[in-house]
Short mmCIF file of C-alpha atoms in Angstrom, two decimals:
data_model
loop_
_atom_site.label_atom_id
_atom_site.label_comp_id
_atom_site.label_asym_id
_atom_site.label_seq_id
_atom_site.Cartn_x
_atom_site.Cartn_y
_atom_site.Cartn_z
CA UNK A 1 5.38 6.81 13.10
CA UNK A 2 8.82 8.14 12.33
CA UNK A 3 7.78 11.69 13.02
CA UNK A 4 8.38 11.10 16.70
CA UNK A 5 11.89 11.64 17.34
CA UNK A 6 12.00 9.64 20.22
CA UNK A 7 10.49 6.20 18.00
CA UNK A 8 12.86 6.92 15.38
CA UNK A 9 15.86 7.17 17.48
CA UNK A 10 14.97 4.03 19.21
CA UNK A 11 14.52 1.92 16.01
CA UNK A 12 18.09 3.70 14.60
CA UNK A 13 19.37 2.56 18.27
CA UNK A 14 18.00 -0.59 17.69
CA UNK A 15 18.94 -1.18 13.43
CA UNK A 16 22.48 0.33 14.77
CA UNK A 17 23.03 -2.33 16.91
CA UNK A 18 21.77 -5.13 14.90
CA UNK A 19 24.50 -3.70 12.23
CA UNK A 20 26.97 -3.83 14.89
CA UNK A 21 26.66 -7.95 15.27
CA UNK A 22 26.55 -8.45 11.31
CA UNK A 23 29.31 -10.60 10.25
CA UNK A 24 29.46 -12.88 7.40
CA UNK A 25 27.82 -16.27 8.92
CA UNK A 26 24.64 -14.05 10.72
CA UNK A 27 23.80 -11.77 7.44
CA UNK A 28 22.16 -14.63 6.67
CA UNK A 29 19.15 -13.58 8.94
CA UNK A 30 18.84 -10.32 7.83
CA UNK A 31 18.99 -10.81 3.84
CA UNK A 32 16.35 -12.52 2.25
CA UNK A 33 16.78 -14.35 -1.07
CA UNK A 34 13.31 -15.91 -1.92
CA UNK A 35 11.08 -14.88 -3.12
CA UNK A 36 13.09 -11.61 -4.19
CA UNK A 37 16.08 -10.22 -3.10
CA UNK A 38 16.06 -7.94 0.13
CA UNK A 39 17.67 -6.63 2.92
CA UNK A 40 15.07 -4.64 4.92
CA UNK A 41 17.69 -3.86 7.24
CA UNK A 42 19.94 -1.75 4.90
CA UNK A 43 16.97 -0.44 2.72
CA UNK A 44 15.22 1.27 5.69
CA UNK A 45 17.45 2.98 7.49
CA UNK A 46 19.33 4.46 4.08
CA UNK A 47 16.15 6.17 3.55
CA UNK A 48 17.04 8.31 6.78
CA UNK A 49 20.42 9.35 5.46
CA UNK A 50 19.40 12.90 4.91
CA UNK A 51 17.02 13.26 8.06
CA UNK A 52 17.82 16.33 9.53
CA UNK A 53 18.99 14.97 13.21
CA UNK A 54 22.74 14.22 12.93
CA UNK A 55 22.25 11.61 15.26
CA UNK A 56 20.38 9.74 12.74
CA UNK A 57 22.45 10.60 9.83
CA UNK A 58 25.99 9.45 11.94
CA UNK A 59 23.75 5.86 12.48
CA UNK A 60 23.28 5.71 8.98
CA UNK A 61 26.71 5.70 8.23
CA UNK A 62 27.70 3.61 10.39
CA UNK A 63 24.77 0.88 9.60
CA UNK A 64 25.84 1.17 6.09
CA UNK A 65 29.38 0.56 6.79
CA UNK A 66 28.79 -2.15 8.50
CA UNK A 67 27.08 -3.82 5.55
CA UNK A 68 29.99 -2.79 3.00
CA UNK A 69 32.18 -4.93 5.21
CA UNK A 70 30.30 -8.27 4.47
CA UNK A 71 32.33 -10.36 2.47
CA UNK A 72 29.19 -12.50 0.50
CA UNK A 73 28.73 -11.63 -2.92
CA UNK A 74 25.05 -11.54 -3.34
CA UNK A 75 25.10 -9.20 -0.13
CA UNK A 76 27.71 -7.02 -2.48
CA UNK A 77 26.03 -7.17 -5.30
CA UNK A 78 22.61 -6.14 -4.06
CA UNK A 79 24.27 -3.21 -1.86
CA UNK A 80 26.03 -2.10 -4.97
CA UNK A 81 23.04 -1.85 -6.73
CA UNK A 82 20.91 -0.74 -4.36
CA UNK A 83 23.23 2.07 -3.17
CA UNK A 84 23.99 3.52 -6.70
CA UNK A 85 20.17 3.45 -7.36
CA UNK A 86 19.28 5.53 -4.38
CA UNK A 87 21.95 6.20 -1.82
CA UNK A 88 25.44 6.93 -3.47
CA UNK A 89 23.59 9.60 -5.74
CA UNK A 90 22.02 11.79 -3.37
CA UNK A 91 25.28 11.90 -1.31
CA UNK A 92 27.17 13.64 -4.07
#
């Protein structure tokens, strides 16, 4: 239940730090590639970009930035495409 404040910024907390250890050989864990494409970890906590505790919304970012730095191209490509779907759009 993300309406509790304190659940939500322990599962930030806790996407935040996984983002923190991402590097190009341990993405691997965290995007999937069968059967479909997805990366749970950068899908969910974009969708908390706007929330209104800046806490959450400085996580984001930083989450998010942490992804952009991965140097695979299907990680790119699905970021990309996710992110001008749903998350570059609403930031403007």
């Amino acid at each position: 239940d993300f309406e509790d404040e304190e659940i939500l910024a322990y599962y930030i907390t806790f996407c935040k730090s996984l983002a923190m250890r991402l590097d190009n050989e341990c993405v691997k864990f965290f995007f999937l590639q069968h059967p479909e494409v997805r990366f749970p970890l950068y899908v969910q906590t974009t969708r908390f970009f706007d929330h209104r505790d800046q806490m959450v919304r400085t996580a984001v970012r930083t989450i998010t930035l942490q992804v952009y730095k991965i140097n695979d191209p299907l990680v790119q490509r699905f970021v990309l495409q996710h992110a001008s779907e749903s998350y570059f759009s609403q930031l403007a």
